[in-house]
Amino acid sequence: MKSIHHHKHFIESGFISRKTHTALNAPTTRLHQSLVEEKASVISDADNIYMRKAIEAASNGLGNTFPNPAVGCVLVSGDDEIIGVGFHPKAGYPHAEVFALFEACGYVDSGVDAAKSVVKFTKNSINERDEVMETVDDLLETYSSENGAQTLFENRLAEKDVTAYVTLEPCCHFGKTPPCAYTFVQAGVKRVVVGFRDPNPKVDGGGFKVLEDNGIPVDLMIANERKARSKAEAKNAQDCANIVSSFVKRIAPRTESEGADILDYDSYMNGAKRSILRSVAGRRKNDNSMVEFAWPSSGAFVDAKDANVDLEEAVANMSIDHSWMEAVDNALWSHELILLRLTNAVQKKKGAKILGERIAKELNAHVAQVVGHTALLYRPARPPVLSLEPVEEDVET
């Protein structure tokens, strides 16, 4: 309900126009996206330098943001002073743009250090928040509240002629917090340079449209060296794409040639296809090429021996390490078929099955087999590599 209320408030307050609101709820923004991409490159040497710094910032979040992408942002004033740098540290916390704004508006000394405090707190299971982490939590609470973006950022950068450099197109959809594209408008950012368009159907050019509808020009870097203004621009654009490669594979709609039909596992999978996957797994185990992931020993654990524990509910609510999930996700893209060892998570075999299915659902994968405390996960690459069609043998007559 909060996000719906936020959305209504932004329209009524004039923060976004009803025209923009209508466009964002349309089935696609691809026409606008194509117009942005077709503009001749105006990327300068300075733009490339600042985008490189945004890429460096994004690297701080790699491996910790699942299911979100790693993103970096740099804010530069009209007199070429970097006034804010940030990266997205973890799902559920502010995006890179917001951490950069926290610094630019004086709420934290360093947007990068503030984001790093989130990584440290969540990655190492630290129980006590340090002062920086407490500040981040307080800012997040304000930002997530009604009028939060206005309260924190309204016109704070309007007089500084700020250009924002973001490795990925700013989001435009409403969730736990206001979208970054709207927040840039609210803060008074004057120009946005983007390294890579977000293929997420919830965005897909919508961030560009929100910004340009509110008078903020957007320049998208070009990865094609023949169309880019410089090799530096092409490299930056490609590096921005590489940072989110696994996210893009997971979120972008598939075509038929990319295995779209396979993802309808309930219809596509049958005993014969699962048998083929088990045979592939057997061959890989025999030649030691089977990729396996054990549940982290420091990860969450369900005490299935406790009679008071509802196993399904406990497994459904247990926390899953984001770094581990990101590693599993990457391995599936590379190998299509992997084995999960879940003994460290739950000792009952039924619990391992429930957990395997939960992990598969989050990764849009399929549980091909559960044996003991192991789950065999399958997800087709883009395009699929493994053939699940039975091979017909020639019969001599």
mmCIF file of C-alpha atoms in Angstrom:
data_model
loop_
_atom_site.group_PDB
_atom_site.id
_atom_site.type_symbol
_atom_site.label_atom_id
_atom_site.label_comp_id
_atom_site.label_asym_id
_atom_site.label_seq_id
_atom_site.Cartn_x
_atom_site.Cartn_y
_atom_site.Cartn_z
ATOM 1 C CA MET A 1 0.000 0.000 0.000
ATOM 2 C CA LYS A 2 2.871 2.378 0.750
ATOM 3 C CA SER A 3 4.192 2.361 -2.819
ATOM 4 C CA ILE A 4 0.713 3.043 -4.244
ATOM 5 C CA HIS A 5 0.264 5.930 -1.834
ATOM 6 C CA HIS A 6 3.711 7.285 -2.744
ATOM 7 C CA HIS A 7 2.833 7.092 -6.421
ATOM 8 C CA LYS A 8 -0.409 9.016 -5.938
ATOM 9 C CA HIS A 9 1.376 11.636 -3.843
ATOM 10 C CA PHE A 10 4.030 12.299 -6.488
ATOM 11 C CA ILE A 11 1.324 12.928 -9.095
ATOM 12 C CA GLU A 12 -0.809 15.176 -6.874
ATOM 13 C CA SER A 13 2.211 17.183 -5.701
ATOM 14 C CA GLY A 14 3.287 17.884 -9.269
ATOM 15 C CA PHE A 15 6.550 16.000 -8.759
ATOM 16 C CA ILE A 16 5.692 13.982 -11.866
ATOM 17 C CA SER A 17 3.214 14.856 -14.567
ATOM 18 C CA ARG A 18 0.160 12.762 -15.307
ATOM 19 C CA LYS A 19 1.584 12.420 -18.827
ATOM 20 C CA THR A 20 4.713 10.783 -17.401
ATOM 21 C CA HIS A 21 2.610 8.656 -15.055
ATOM 22 C CA THR A 22 0.541 7.407 -17.997
ATOM 23 C CA ALA A 23 3.642 6.637 -20.035
ATOM 24 C CA LEU A 24 5.193 4.631 -17.236
ATOM 25 C CA ASN A 25 2.107 2.481 -16.979
ATOM 26 C CA ALA A 26 2.019 1.822 -20.716
ATOM 27 C CA PRO A 27 2.989 -1.681 -21.887
ATOM 28 C CA THR A 28 6.336 -0.490 -23.257
ATOM 29 C CA THR A 29 8.660 2.498 -23.450
ATOM 30 C CA ARG A 30 10.775 0.972 -26.214
ATOM 31 C CA LEU A 31 10.039 3.771 -28.706
ATOM 32 C CA HIS A 32 11.451 6.366 -26.330
ATOM 33 C CA GLN A 33 14.360 4.086 -25.525
ATOM 34 C CA SER A 34 15.198 3.710 -29.217
ATOM 35 C CA LEU A 35 15.183 7.484 -29.688
ATOM 36 C CA VAL A 36 17.634 7.902 -26.806
ATOM 37 C CA GLU A 37 19.919 5.246 -28.247
ATOM 38 C CA GLU A 38 19.844 6.766 -31.748
ATOM 39 C CA LYS A 39 21.097 10.185 -30.640
ATOM 40 C CA ALA A 40 24.589 11.053 -31.848
ATOM 41 C CA SER A 41 27.137 10.667 -29.077
ATOM 42 C CA VAL A 42 28.065 13.848 -27.222
ATOM 43 C CA ILE A 43 30.184 12.085 -24.611
ATOM 44 C CA SER A 44 33.262 14.140 -23.718
ATOM 45 C CA ASP A 45 36.637 13.124 -22.324
ATOM 46 C CA ALA A 46 35.521 14.414 -18.920
ATOM 47 C CA ASP A 47 32.341 12.321 -19.140
ATOM 48 C CA ASN A 48 34.459 9.227 -19.689
ATOM 49 C CA ILE A 49 36.671 10.009 -16.704
ATOM 50 C CA TYR A 50 33.690 10.405 -14.375
ATOM 51 C CA MET A 51 31.937 7.304 -15.714
ATOM 52 C CA ARG A 52 35.118 5.339 -15.063
ATOM 53 C CA LYS A 53 34.883 6.456 -11.426
ATOM 54 C CA ALA A 54 31.244 5.327 -11.340
ATOM 55 C CA ILE A 55 32.315 1.915 -12.669
ATOM 56 C CA GLU A 56 34.953 1.694 -9.935
ATOM 57 C CA ALA A 57 32.279 2.529 -7.352
ATOM 58 C CA ALA A 58 29.942 -0.152 -8.729
ATOM 59 C CA SER A 59 32.628 -2.802 -8.291
ATOM 60 C CA ASN A 60 32.293 -2.409 -4.506
ATOM 61 C CA GLY A 61 28.851 -3.999 -4.648
ATOM 62 C CA LEU A 62 29.658 -6.933 -6.920
ATOM 63 C CA GLY A 63 28.638 -10.229 -5.351
ATOM 64 C CA ASN A 64 26.441 -8.686 -2.666
ATOM 65 C CA THR A 65 23.410 -7.189 -4.426
ATOM 66 C CA PHE A 66 21.409 -10.225 -5.587
ATOM 67 C CA PRO A 67 18.747 -10.099 -6.967
ATOM 68 C CA ASN A 68 19.541 -6.485 -7.825
ATOM 69 C CA PRO A 69 22.372 -5.401 -10.123
ATOM 70 C CA ALA A 70 25.565 -3.740 -8.933
ATOM 71 C CA VAL A 71 25.459 -0.026 -9.816
ATOM 72 C CA GLY A 72 27.731 2.965 -9.272
ATOM 73 C CA CYS A 73 27.012 6.700 -9.383
ATOM 74 C CA VAL A 74 29.122 9.871 -9.383
ATOM 75 C CA LEU A 75 27.714 13.402 -9.012
ATOM 76 C CA VAL A 76 29.749 16.266 -10.467
ATOM 77 C CA SER A 77 29.032 19.984 -10.036
ATOM 78 C CA GLY A 78 29.228 22.557 -12.811
ATOM 79 C CA ASP A 79 32.733 23.559 -11.749
ATOM 80 C CA ASP A 80 33.954 19.955 -12.201
ATOM 81 C CA GLU A 81 33.988 19.022 -8.520
ATOM 82 C CA ILE A 82 32.943 15.516 -7.512
ATOM 83 C CA ILE A 83 30.371 16.131 -4.786
ATOM 84 C CA GLY A 84 29.016 12.612 -4.281
ATOM 85 C CA VAL A 85 29.876 8.992 -5.046
ATOM 86 C CA GLY A 86 27.824 5.919 -4.208
ATOM 87 C CA PHE A 87 27.128 2.294 -5.021
ATOM 88 C CA HIS A 88 24.283 -0.107 -4.334
ATOM 89 C CA PRO A 89 25.380 -2.325 -1.414
ATOM 90 C CA LYS A 90 22.495 -4.760 -1.012
ATOM 91 C CA ALA A 91 18.877 -5.381 -1.985
ATOM 92 C CA GLY A 92 16.598 -3.565 0.429
ATOM 93 C CA TYR A 93 18.993 -0.644 0.844
ATOM 94 C CA PRO A 94 19.213 2.586 -1.180
ATOM 95 C CA HIS A 95 20.478 2.499 -4.729
ATOM 96 C CA ALA A 96 23.799 3.952 -5.868
ATOM 97 C CA GLU A 97 22.203 7.257 -6.870
ATOM 98 C CA VAL A 98 20.804 7.788 -3.387
ATOM 99 C CA PHE A 99 24.096 7.072 -1.606
ATOM 100 C CA ALA A 100 25.761 9.619 -3.903
ATOM 101 C CA LEU A 101 23.007 12.102 -3.013
ATOM 102 C CA PHE A 102 23.480 11.406 0.706
ATOM 103 C CA GLU A 103 27.065 12.613 0.324
ATOM 104 C CA ALA A 104 26.286 15.509 -2.019
ATOM 105 C CA CYS A 105 23.636 16.830 0.361
ATOM 106 C CA GLY A 106 25.854 16.509 3.435
ATOM 107 C CA TYR A 107 24.106 13.652 5.221
ATOM 108 C CA VAL A 108 27.233 11.458 5.194
ATOM 109 C CA ASP A 109 30.913 12.243 4.710
ATOM 110 C CA SER A 110 31.293 9.599 2.007
ATOM 111 C CA GLY A 111 28.589 7.821 0.041
ATOM 112 C CA VAL A 112 30.977 4.974 -0.714
ATOM 113 C CA ASP A 113 31.931 4.497 2.941
ATOM 114 C CA ALA A 114 28.259 4.621 3.928
ATOM 115 C CA ALA A 115 27.434 1.906 1.402
ATOM 116 C CA LYS A 116 30.458 -0.119 2.519
ATOM 117 C CA SER A 117 29.118 -0.047 6.071
ATOM 118 C CA VAL A 118 26.013 -1.854 4.789
ATOM 119 C CA VAL A 119 28.142 -4.490 3.039
ATOM 120 C CA LYS A 120 30.219 -4.998 6.180
ATOM 121 C CA PHE A 121 27.193 -5.181 8.468
ATOM 122 C CA THR A 122 25.225 -7.617 6.309
ATOM 123 C CA LYS A 123 28.106 -9.744 5.032
ATOM 124 C CA ASN A 124 29.769 -10.426 8.362
ATOM 125 C CA SER A 125 26.574 -10.892 10.388
ATOM 126 C CA ILE A 126 27.603 -8.097 12.742
ATOM 127 C CA ASN A 127 25.041 -7.589 15.480
ATOM 128 C CA GLU A 128 25.957 -4.047 16.489
ATOM 129 C CA ARG A 129 25.568 -1.205 14.014
ATOM 130 C CA ASP A 130 28.340 1.360 13.887
ATOM 131 C CA GLU A 131 27.561 5.079 13.756
ATOM 132 C CA VAL A 132 27.634 5.205 9.955
ATOM 133 C CA MET A 133 25.283 2.238 9.678
ATOM 134 C CA GLU A 134 22.859 3.842 12.118
ATOM 135 C CA THR A 135 22.902 7.001 10.001
ATOM 136 C CA VAL A 136 22.170 4.970 6.857
ATOM 137 C CA ASP A 137 19.243 3.218 8.547
ATOM 138 C CA ASP A 138 17.820 6.553 9.720
ATOM 139 C CA LEU A 139 18.168 8.046 6.233
ATOM 140 C CA LEU A 140 16.563 4.980 4.666
ATOM 141 C CA GLU A 141 13.618 5.251 7.044
ATOM 142 C CA THR A 142 13.102 8.880 6.065
ATOM 143 C CA TYR A 143 13.577 8.221 2.358
ATOM 144 C CA SER A 144 11.044 5.367 2.461
ATOM 145 C CA SER A 145 8.416 7.495 4.192
ATOM 146 C CA GLU A 146 5.781 9.672 2.539
ATOM 147 C CA ASN A 147 7.435 12.805 1.097
ATOM 148 C CA GLY A 148 10.806 11.236 1.945
ATOM 149 C CA ALA A 149 12.541 12.278 -1.277
ATOM 150 C CA GLN A 150 11.294 15.834 -0.853
ATOM 151 C CA THR A 151 12.321 15.948 2.791
ATOM 152 C CA LEU A 152 15.879 14.837 2.061
ATOM 153 C CA PHE A 153 16.652 16.212 -1.380
ATOM 154 C CA GLU A 154 14.208 18.851 -2.655
ATOM 155 C CA ASN A 155 16.208 21.384 -4.725
ATOM 156 C CA ARG A 156 19.350 20.678 -2.704
ATOM 157 C CA LEU A 157 21.456 20.545 -5.892
ATOM 158 C CA ALA A 158 19.469 22.963 -8.043
ATOM 159 C CA GLU A 159 22.108 25.720 -7.923
ATOM 160 C CA LYS A 160 25.121 23.476 -8.564
ATOM 161 C CA ASP A 161 24.508 22.503 -12.218
ATOM 162 C CA VAL A 162 25.040 18.831 -11.347
ATOM 163 C CA THR A 163 25.650 16.036 -13.837
ATOM 164 C CA ALA A 164 25.003 12.490 -12.622
ATOM 165 C CA TYR A 165 27.025 9.588 -14.020
ATOM 166 C CA VAL A 166 25.275 6.259 -13.481
ATOM 167 C CA THR A 167 26.444 2.874 -14.740
ATOM 168 C CA LEU A 168 22.836 1.688 -15.211
ATOM 169 C CA GLU A 169 19.693 3.573 -16.225
ATOM 170 C CA PRO A 170 18.023 5.022 -13.089
ATOM 171 C CA CYS A 171 14.951 3.086 -12.009
ATOM 172 C CA CYS A 172 11.482 4.520 -12.533
ATOM 173 C CA HIS A 173 9.255 2.019 -10.729
ATOM 174 C CA PHE A 174 7.830 2.491 -7.263
ATOM 175 C CA GLY A 175 8.778 0.017 -4.562
ATOM 176 C CA LYS A 176 9.888 0.396 -0.966
ATOM 177 C CA THR A 177 11.459 3.735 -1.904
ATOM 178 C CA PRO A 178 10.834 6.408 -4.549
ATOM 179 C CA PRO A 179 12.434 5.725 -7.950
ATOM 180 C CA CYS A 180 15.900 7.160 -8.518
ATOM 181 C CA ALA A 181 14.847 8.992 -11.689
ATOM 182 C CA TYR A 182 12.242 10.946 -9.699
ATOM 183 C CA THR A 183 14.702 11.587 -6.910
ATOM 184 C CA PHE A 184 17.152 13.135 -9.391
ATOM 185 C CA VAL A 185 14.340 15.417 -10.557
ATOM 186 C CA GLN A 186 13.526 16.314 -6.967
ATOM 187 C CA ALA A 187 17.165 17.078 -6.110
ATOM 188 C CA GLY A 188 17.629 19.362 -9.105
ATOM 189 C CA VAL A 189 20.128 17.328 -11.138
ATOM 190 C CA LYS A 190 20.648 19.035 -14.504
ATOM 191 C CA ARG A 191 22.012 16.218 -16.728
ATOM 192 C CA VAL A 192 22.369 12.435 -16.523
ATOM 193 C CA VAL A 193 24.936 10.269 -18.322
ATOM 194 C CA VAL A 194 24.096 6.554 -18.375
ATOM 195 C CA GLY A 195 26.445 3.676 -19.117
ATOM 196 C CA PHE A 196 23.873 0.980 -19.920
ATOM 197 C CA ARG A 197 20.122 0.859 -20.536
ATOM 198 C CA ASP A 198 18.213 -1.256 -18.008
ATOM 199 C CA PRO A 199 16.422 -4.121 -19.837
ATOM 200 C CA ASN A 200 14.232 -4.805 -16.803
ATOM 201 C CA PRO A 201 10.654 -4.610 -18.166
ATOM 202 C CA LYS A 202 9.830 -2.360 -15.196
ATOM 203 C CA VAL A 203 12.347 0.203 -16.509
ATOM 204 C CA ASP A 204 13.447 -0.370 -20.134
ATOM 205 C CA GLY A 205 13.706 3.292 -21.137
ATOM 206 C CA GLY A 206 11.223 4.535 -18.540
ATOM 207 C CA GLY A 207 13.996 6.136 -16.499
ATOM 208 C CA PHE A 208 15.103 8.101 -19.566
ATOM 209 C CA LYS A 209 11.543 9.254 -20.156
ATOM 210 C CA VAL A 210 10.963 10.442 -16.596
ATOM 211 C CA LEU A 211 14.146 12.509 -16.686
ATOM 212 C CA GLU A 212 13.592 14.033 -20.126
ATOM 213 C CA ASP A 213 9.902 14.733 -19.443
ATOM 214 C CA ASN A 214 11.128 16.817 -16.519
ATOM 215 C CA GLY A 215 13.662 18.746 -18.597
ATOM 216 C CA ILE A 216 16.768 16.715 -17.728
ATOM 217 C CA PRO A 217 18.794 15.671 -20.798
ATOM 218 C CA VAL A 218 20.067 12.091 -20.831
ATOM 219 C CA ASP A 219 23.117 10.843 -22.726
ATOM 220 C CA LEU A 220 23.587 7.094 -23.145
ATOM 221 C CA MET A 221 27.095 5.797 -23.767
ATOM 222 C CA ILE A 222 27.556 3.653 -26.879
ATOM 223 C CA ALA A 223 29.440 0.345 -26.808
ATOM 224 C CA ASN A 224 29.891 0.147 -30.588
ATOM 225 C CA GLU A 225 33.295 1.710 -31.396
ATOM 226 C CA ARG A 226 32.102 2.776 -34.854
ATOM 227 C CA LYS A 227 29.234 4.784 -33.365
ATOM 228 C CA ALA A 228 30.840 5.926 -30.115
ATOM 229 C CA ARG A 229 32.699 9.208 -30.045
ATOM 230 C CA SER A 230 35.825 7.546 -28.646
ATOM 231 C CA LYS A 231 37.275 4.178 -27.710
ATOM 232 C CA ALA A 232 37.059 5.271 -24.080
ATOM 233 C CA GLU A 233 33.298 5.705 -24.405
ATOM 234 C CA ALA A 234 32.888 2.285 -26.030
ATOM 235 C CA LYS A 235 34.974 0.658 -23.288
ATOM 236 C CA ASN A 236 33.016 2.371 -20.523
ATOM 237 C CA ALA A 237 29.723 1.310 -22.089
ATOM 238 C CA GLN A 238 30.921 -2.280 -22.426
ATOM 239 C CA ASP A 239 32.245 -2.345 -18.865
ATOM 240 C CA CYS A 240 28.898 -1.050 -17.581
ATOM 241 C CA ALA A 241 27.191 -3.864 -19.501
ATOM 242 C CA ASN A 242 29.593 -6.455 -18.115
ATOM 243 C CA ILE A 243 28.891 -5.408 -14.525
ATOM 244 C CA VAL A 244 25.225 -6.352 -14.898
ATOM 245 C CA SER A 245 25.587 -9.269 -17.335
ATOM 246 C CA SER A 246 24.102 -11.916 -15.017
ATOM 247 C CA PHE A 247 21.280 -9.582 -13.969
ATOM 248 C CA VAL A 248 20.476 -8.863 -17.615
ATOM 249 C CA LYS A 249 20.346 -12.557 -18.483
ATOM 250 C CA ARG A 250 18.034 -13.191 -15.559
ATOM 251 C CA ILE A 251 15.673 -10.236 -16.001
ATOM 252 C CA ALA A 252 15.425 -9.600 -19.745
ATOM 253 C CA PRO A 253 12.580 -11.402 -21.552
ATOM 254 C CA ARG A 254 13.749 -14.407 -23.575
ATOM 255 C CA THR A 255 13.014 -15.116 -27.202
ATOM 256 C CA GLU A 256 12.103 -18.598 -28.424
ATOM 257 C CA SER A 257 15.676 -19.163 -29.620
ATOM 258 C CA GLU A 258 16.879 -18.285 -26.112
ATOM 259 C CA GLY A 259 14.796 -21.013 -24.518
ATOM 260 C CA ALA A 260 11.665 -19.088 -23.547
ATOM 261 C CA ASP A 261 9.573 -22.266 -23.815
ATOM 262 C CA ILE A 262 11.897 -24.178 -21.479
ATOM 263 C CA LEU A 263 11.260 -21.722 -18.635
ATOM 264 C CA ASP A 264 7.674 -22.944 -18.494
ATOM 265 C CA TYR A 265 9.056 -25.884 -16.567
ATOM 266 C CA ASP A 266 5.656 -27.315 -15.600
ATOM 267 C CA SER A 267 4.770 -27.792 -19.261
ATOM 268 C CA TYR A 268 8.215 -28.439 -20.707
ATOM 269 C CA MET A 269 9.737 -30.851 -18.215
ATOM 270 C CA ASN A 270 8.900 -34.542 -18.073
ATOM 271 C CA GLY A 271 10.472 -37.739 -16.817
ATOM 272 C CA ALA A 272 12.552 -38.249 -19.970
ATOM 273 C CA LYS A 273 14.068 -34.759 -19.844
ATOM 274 C CA ARG A 274 14.847 -35.052 -16.142
ATOM 275 C CA SER A 275 16.467 -38.415 -16.862
ATOM 276 C CA ILE A 276 18.738 -36.728 -19.427
ATOM 277 C CA LEU A 277 19.743 -34.121 -16.840
ATOM 278 C CA ARG A 278 20.515 -36.827 -14.297
ATOM 279 C CA SER A 279 22.656 -38.625 -16.888
ATOM 280 C CA VAL A 280 24.574 -35.422 -17.609
ATOM 281 C CA ALA A 281 25.095 -34.940 -13.876
ATOM 282 C CA GLY A 282 26.371 -38.504 -13.568
ATOM 283 C CA ARG A 283 28.918 -38.016 -16.349
ATOM 284 C CA ARG A 284 30.104 -34.754 -14.816
ATOM 285 C CA LYS A 285 30.539 -36.391 -11.417
ATOM 286 C CA ASN A 286 32.568 -39.182 -12.998
ATOM 287 C CA ASP A 287 34.985 -36.784 -14.674
ATOM 288 C CA ASN A 288 34.999 -34.348 -11.709
ATOM 289 C CA SER A 289 33.507 -31.505 -13.747
ATOM 290 C CA MET A 290 30.284 -31.211 -11.733
ATOM 291 C CA VAL A 291 30.003 -27.755 -10.175
ATOM 292 C CA GLU A 292 28.818 -27.969 -6.573
ATOM 293 C CA PHE A 293 27.819 -25.372 -4.006
ATOM 294 C CA ALA A 294 27.593 -26.163 -0.306
ATOM 295 C CA TRP A 295 25.345 -24.050 1.896
ATOM 296 C CA PRO A 296 27.637 -21.690 3.850
ATOM 297 C CA SER A 297 28.610 -23.081 7.248
ATOM 298 C CA SER A 298 27.939 -19.619 8.683
ATOM 299 C CA GLY A 299 24.535 -19.408 6.979
ATOM 300 C CA ALA A 300 21.079 -19.766 8.469
ATOM 301 C CA PHE A 301 20.129 -23.155 9.897
ATOM 302 C CA VAL A 302 16.741 -24.717 10.610
ATOM 303 C CA ASP A 303 16.619 -27.024 13.618
ATOM 304 C CA ALA A 304 14.278 -29.644 12.196
ATOM 305 C CA LYS A 305 14.552 -31.743 15.372
ATOM 306 C CA ASP A 306 12.546 -29.162 17.288
ATOM 307 C CA ALA A 307 8.981 -30.458 17.333
ATOM 308 C CA ASN A 308 7.665 -26.910 17.598
ATOM 309 C CA VAL A 309 9.229 -25.897 14.273
ATOM 310 C CA ASP A 310 6.984 -25.755 11.209
ATOM 311 C CA LEU A 311 9.510 -26.958 8.622
ATOM 312 C CA GLU A 312 7.912 -25.367 5.563
ATOM 313 C CA GLU A 313 7.432 -22.029 7.296
ATOM 314 C CA ALA A 314 10.937 -22.065 8.772
ATOM 315 C CA VAL A 315 12.603 -22.799 5.419
ATOM 316 C CA ALA A 316 10.437 -20.214 3.667
ATOM 317 C CA ASN A 317 11.545 -17.537 6.135
ATOM 318 C CA MET A 318 15.223 -18.422 6.545
ATOM 319 C CA SER A 319 17.685 -15.842 5.221
ATOM 320 C CA ILE A 320 19.797 -16.749 2.202
ATOM 321 C CA ASP A 321 23.231 -15.207 1.811
ATOM 322 C CA HIS A 322 23.110 -12.833 -1.178
ATOM 323 C CA SER A 323 26.730 -13.466 -2.105
ATOM 324 C CA TRP A 324 26.116 -17.211 -2.183
ATOM 325 C CA MET A 325 23.013 -16.774 -4.331
ATOM 326 C CA GLU A 326 24.901 -14.558 -6.753
ATOM 327 C CA ALA A 327 27.633 -17.190 -7.068
ATOM 328 C CA VAL A 328 25.014 -19.893 -7.721
ATOM 329 C CA ASP A 329 23.325 -17.646 -10.283
ATOM 330 C CA ASN A 330 26.595 -17.043 -12.144
ATOM 331 C CA ALA A 331 27.425 -20.757 -12.109
ATOM 332 C CA LEU A 332 24.060 -21.632 -13.624
ATOM 333 C CA TRP A 333 24.705 -19.245 -16.513
ATOM 334 C CA SER A 334 28.061 -20.883 -17.134
ATOM 335 C CA HIS A 335 27.166 -24.546 -16.584
ATOM 336 C CA GLU A 336 23.327 -24.819 -16.754
ATOM 337 C CA LEU A 337 23.374 -27.769 -14.339
ATOM 338 C CA ILE A 338 24.805 -27.580 -10.804
ATOM 339 C CA LEU A 339 24.506 -29.457 -7.517
ATOM 340 C CA LEU A 340 23.552 -27.829 -4.214
ATOM 341 C CA ARG A 341 24.609 -29.444 -0.936
ATOM 342 C CA LEU A 342 22.206 -28.239 1.740
ATOM 343 C CA THR A 343 23.171 -30.261 4.822
ATOM 344 C CA ASN A 344 24.388 -27.109 6.587
ATOM 345 C CA ALA A 345 20.964 -25.518 6.154
ATOM 346 C CA VAL A 346 18.557 -28.223 7.256
ATOM 347 C CA GLN A 347 19.100 -31.810 8.365
ATOM 348 C CA LYS A 348 15.785 -33.258 7.248
ATOM 349 C CA LYS A 349 15.641 -34.430 3.638
ATOM 350 C CA LYS A 350 12.184 -32.893 3.275
ATOM 351 C CA GLY A 351 13.655 -29.562 4.338
ATOM 352 C CA ALA A 352 16.387 -29.849 1.707
ATOM 353 C CA LYS A 353 13.725 -30.398 -0.946
ATOM 354 C CA ILE A 354 11.752 -27.361 0.210
ATOM 355 C CA LEU A 355 14.867 -25.195 0.298
ATOM 356 C CA GLY A 356 16.044 -26.424 -3.106
ATOM 357 C CA GLU A 357 12.689 -25.504 -4.619
ATOM 358 C CA ARG A 358 12.780 -22.077 -2.972
ATOM 359 C CA ILE A 359 16.265 -21.370 -4.355
ATOM 360 C CA ALA A 360 15.204 -22.602 -7.793
ATOM 361 C CA LYS A 361 12.180 -20.302 -7.783
ATOM 362 C CA GLU A 362 14.287 -17.247 -6.940
ATOM 363 C CA LEU A 363 16.697 -18.106 -9.765
ATOM 364 C CA ASN A 364 13.983 -19.106 -12.247
ATOM 365 C CA ALA A 365 15.564 -22.567 -12.315
ATOM 366 C CA HIS A 366 14.221 -26.114 -12.062
ATOM 367 C CA VAL A 367 14.930 -28.812 -9.473
ATOM 368 C CA ALA A 368 15.722 -31.843 -11.616
ATOM 369 C CA GLN A 369 16.417 -34.188 -8.709
ATOM 370 C CA VAL A 370 16.658 -34.268 -4.921
ATOM 371 C CA VAL A 371 18.771 -36.988 -3.332
ATOM 372 C CA GLY A 372 19.343 -36.848 0.396
ATOM 373 C CA HIS A 373 20.403 -33.296 1.177
ATOM 374 C CA THR A 374 21.415 -32.446 -2.389
ATOM 375 C CA ALA A 375 19.391 -30.681 -5.068
ATOM 376 C CA LEU A 376 20.231 -30.782 -8.776
ATOM 377 C CA LEU A 377 19.407 -27.400 -10.328
ATOM 378 C CA TYR A 378 18.941 -26.715 -14.034
ATOM 379 C CA ARG A 379 18.439 -23.470 -15.917
ATOM 380 C CA PRO A 380 19.040 -23.032 -19.647
ATOM 381 C CA ALA A 381 21.693 -20.598 -20.769
ATOM 382 C CA ARG A 382 20.911 -17.908 -23.353
ATOM 383 C CA PRO A 383 20.780 -19.678 -25.783
ATOM 384 C CA PRO A 384 20.507 -23.169 -24.243
ATOM 385 C CA VAL A 385 23.537 -25.449 -24.563
ATOM 386 C CA LEU A 386 22.325 -28.759 -23.157
ATOM 387 C CA SER A 387 19.855 -30.604 -25.353
ATOM 388 C CA LEU A 388 17.051 -32.283 -23.447
ATOM 389 C CA GLU A 389 15.623 -34.007 -26.493
ATOM 390 C CA PRO A 390 16.164 -37.797 -26.632
ATOM 391 C CA VAL A 391 18.684 -38.908 -29.259
ATOM 392 C CA GLU A 392 17.182 -41.332 -31.737
ATOM 393 C CA GLU A 393 19.548 -44.192 -32.520
ATOM 394 C CA ASP A 394 19.748 -45.645 -36.012
ATOM 395 C CA VAL A 395 18.371 -49.179 -36.144
ATOM 396 C CA GLU A 396 19.798 -51.532 -38.778
ATOM 397 C CA THR A 397 17.248 -53.558 -40.646
#
